[in-house]
Short mmCIF file of C-alpha atoms in Angstrom, two decimals:
data_model
loop_
_atom_site.label_atom_id
_atom_site.label_comp_id
_atom_site.label_asym_id
_atom_site.label_seq_id
_atom_site.Cartn_x
_atom_site.Cartn_y
_atom_site.Cartn_z
CA ARG A 1061 89.02 120.02 62.62
CA GLY A 1062 87.67 121.72 65.72
CA SER A 1063 88.49 124.08 68.54
CA CYS A 1064 89.10 123.91 72.27
CA GLN A 1065 86.49 125.49 74.48
CA ASN A 1066 85.71 125.85 78.15
CA ILE A 1067 83.21 123.29 79.41
CA LEU A 1068 79.86 124.87 80.23
CA LEU A 1069 77.81 123.09 82.87
CA SER A 1070 74.08 123.45 83.24
CA SER A 1071 72.97 125.80 85.98
CA ALA A 1072 69.57 124.09 86.25
CA PRO A 1073 68.85 122.72 89.71
CA PRO A 1074 68.98 118.94 90.05
CA GLY A 1075 65.64 117.19 89.98
CA PRO A 1076 64.14 115.14 92.81
CA GLN A 1077 65.70 111.99 91.35
CA PHE A 1078 69.06 113.35 92.61
CA PRO A 1079 68.57 113.81 96.36
CA PHE A 1080 72.28 114.22 97.09
CA THR A 1081 74.64 116.91 95.82
CA GLY A 1082 78.36 117.34 96.14
CA VAL A 1083 79.03 113.70 96.97
CA ASP A 1084 79.62 111.99 93.63
CA ASP A 1085 82.36 112.97 91.18
CA ARG A 1086 80.00 112.19 88.28
CA GLU A 1087 77.67 115.09 89.15
CA SER A 1088 79.59 117.72 87.21
CA TRP A 1089 81.23 115.40 84.72
CA PRO A 1090 83.60 116.13 83.08
CA SER A 1091 84.60 119.27 84.98
CA VAL A 1092 85.76 117.19 87.93
CA PHE A 1093 88.85 116.18 85.95
CA TYR A 1094 89.25 118.87 83.27
CA ASN A 1095 87.71 122.22 82.29
CA ARG A 1096 88.34 122.42 78.55
CA THR A 1097 87.51 120.08 75.70
CA CYS A 1098 87.65 119.97 71.92
CA GLN A 1099 84.44 120.57 70.02
CA CYS A 1100 84.96 118.76 66.74
CA THR A 1101 83.47 119.79 63.40
CA GLY A 1102 82.27 117.63 60.54
CA ASN A 1103 82.95 113.92 60.94
CA PHE A 1104 85.93 114.35 63.27
CA MET A 1105 86.01 113.14 66.87
CA GLY A 1106 88.39 112.40 69.74
CA PHE A 1107 90.11 114.39 72.46
CA ASN A 1108 91.99 116.37 69.81
CA CYS A 1109 89.60 115.91 66.84
CA GLY A 1110 92.23 113.67 65.25
CA SER A 1111 89.98 110.65 64.61
CA CYS A 1112 86.98 110.00 62.40
CA LYS A 1113 83.51 109.50 63.83
CA PHE A 1114 82.33 105.91 63.82
CA GLY A 1115 81.17 104.94 60.36
CA PHE A 1116 83.54 107.33 58.58
CA GLY A 1117 87.13 107.05 57.33
CA GLY A 1118 89.66 108.48 54.93
CA PRO A 1119 92.04 111.44 55.30
CA ASP A 1120 89.17 113.95 55.66
CA CYS A 1121 86.72 111.56 57.38
CA THR A 1122 84.32 111.87 54.46
CA GLU A 1123 84.28 108.24 53.32
CA ARG A 1124 81.17 106.46 54.64
CA ARG A 1125 81.99 103.01 56.04
CA LEU A 1126 79.33 100.44 56.79
CA LEU A 1127 79.97 98.83 60.16
CA VAL A 1128 78.08 95.69 61.11
CA ARG A 1129 78.08 94.27 64.61
CA ARG A 1130 77.89 90.52 64.28
CA ASN A 1131 76.76 87.90 66.75
CA ILE A 1132 79.83 86.05 68.06
CA PHE A 1133 77.95 82.74 67.73
CA ASP A 1134 77.66 83.33 63.98
CA LEU A 1135 81.41 83.72 63.42
CA SER A 1136 83.50 81.05 61.76
CA VAL A 1137 86.41 79.54 63.69
CA PRO A 1138 89.00 81.75 61.90
CA GLU A 1139 86.83 84.83 62.60
CA LYS A 1140 86.53 83.87 66.29
CA ASP A 1141 90.30 83.36 66.46
CA LYS A 1142 90.86 86.78 64.92
CA PHE A 1143 88.40 88.36 67.38
CA LEU A 1144 90.16 86.73 70.35
CA ALA A 1145 93.55 87.82 69.02
CA TYR A 1146 92.36 91.44 68.89
CA LEU A 1147 90.87 91.11 72.37
CA THR A 1148 94.21 89.85 73.66
CA LEU A 1149 95.97 92.70 71.85
CA ALA A 1150 93.62 95.20 73.52
CA LYS A 1151 94.50 93.73 76.93
CA HIS A 1152 98.21 94.27 76.23
CA THR A 1153 98.06 97.70 74.53
CA THR A 1154 98.27 100.86 76.61
CA SER A 1155 95.72 103.44 75.49
CA PRO A 1156 97.56 106.21 73.63
CA ASP A 1157 94.83 108.75 74.48
CA TYR A 1158 93.33 108.04 77.88
CA VAL A 1159 94.23 107.61 81.54
CA ILE A 1160 91.96 106.81 84.50
CA PRO A 1161 91.66 108.51 87.88
CA THR A 1162 92.96 106.47 90.79
CA GLY A 1163 91.31 108.60 93.45
CA THR A 1164 88.19 110.65 94.02
CA TYR A 1165 88.01 114.38 93.46
CA SER A 1166 88.32 115.00 97.19
CA GLN A 1167 91.31 112.64 97.42
CA MET A 1168 92.88 114.75 94.66
CA ASN A 1169 92.49 117.82 96.90
CA ASN A 1170 89.75 119.22 94.68
CA GLY A 1171 91.83 118.53 91.59
CA SER A 1172 95.09 120.15 92.73
CA THR A 1173 96.85 116.80 93.26
CA PRO A 1174 96.18 114.72 90.11
CA MET A 1175 95.94 110.96 90.59
CA PHE A 1176 95.85 109.17 87.23
CA ASN A 1177 97.32 105.97 85.75
CA ASP A 1178 97.79 104.62 82.25
CA ILE A 1179 95.30 101.93 81.25
CA ASN A 1180 95.16 99.30 78.54
CA VAL A 1181 92.50 99.57 75.85
CA TYR A 1182 90.42 96.65 77.15
CA ASP A 1183 90.43 97.79 80.78
CA LEU A 1184 89.51 101.33 79.68
CA PHE A 1185 86.36 99.90 78.09
CA VAL A 1186 85.57 97.93 81.27
CA TRP A 1187 86.39 100.86 83.59
CA THR A 1188 84.20 103.29 81.61
CA HIS A 1189 81.20 100.97 81.92
CA TYR A 1190 81.86 100.49 85.63
CA TYR A 1191 82.33 104.21 86.26
CA VAL A 1192 79.04 105.32 84.73
CA SER A 1193 76.93 102.55 86.26
CA ARG A 1194 78.39 102.17 89.75
CA ASP A 1195 76.51 103.00 92.92
CA ALA A 1196 77.07 106.45 94.40
CA LEU A 1197 79.21 106.26 97.52
CA LEU A 1198 77.90 108.78 100.01
CA GLY A 1199 80.57 108.43 102.67
CA GLY A 1200 80.81 106.06 105.60
CA SER A 1201 78.78 102.99 104.80
CA GLU A 1202 75.94 104.85 103.08
CA ILE A 1203 75.37 103.89 99.42
CA TRP A 1204 72.79 105.27 97.00
CA ARG A 1205 71.78 102.56 94.51
CA ASP A 1206 69.10 104.54 92.66
#
């Protein structure tokens, strides 16, 4: 379904839109936290290529599945109840695949002292959105919001 490979980072210099280097753990993502990853083939995905890409299913991930994102205001009461039940389930289900860092790369002694915690499925979704869109903390009270 795929193979594990070393992560290759670009050696291109950062552009002028990135005036700071070496201060944000997102700069060399994902090598800050790991240095190998699975490169999945076909319609497989996931940290170990054990899941199907979105829109595919079946034992070999070859069955096309139409997925429609619906407006919550267009759902019937039973559909809204089902949605809220799944949302509650996500808040009470520990992710079987992912953990989150609880410290910065420097706090982890450049990765030699791992600091990670389990996370529930809902909070993983929230944390991921926060992580990629947060301001860059430059040390002290200096913050880069661009």
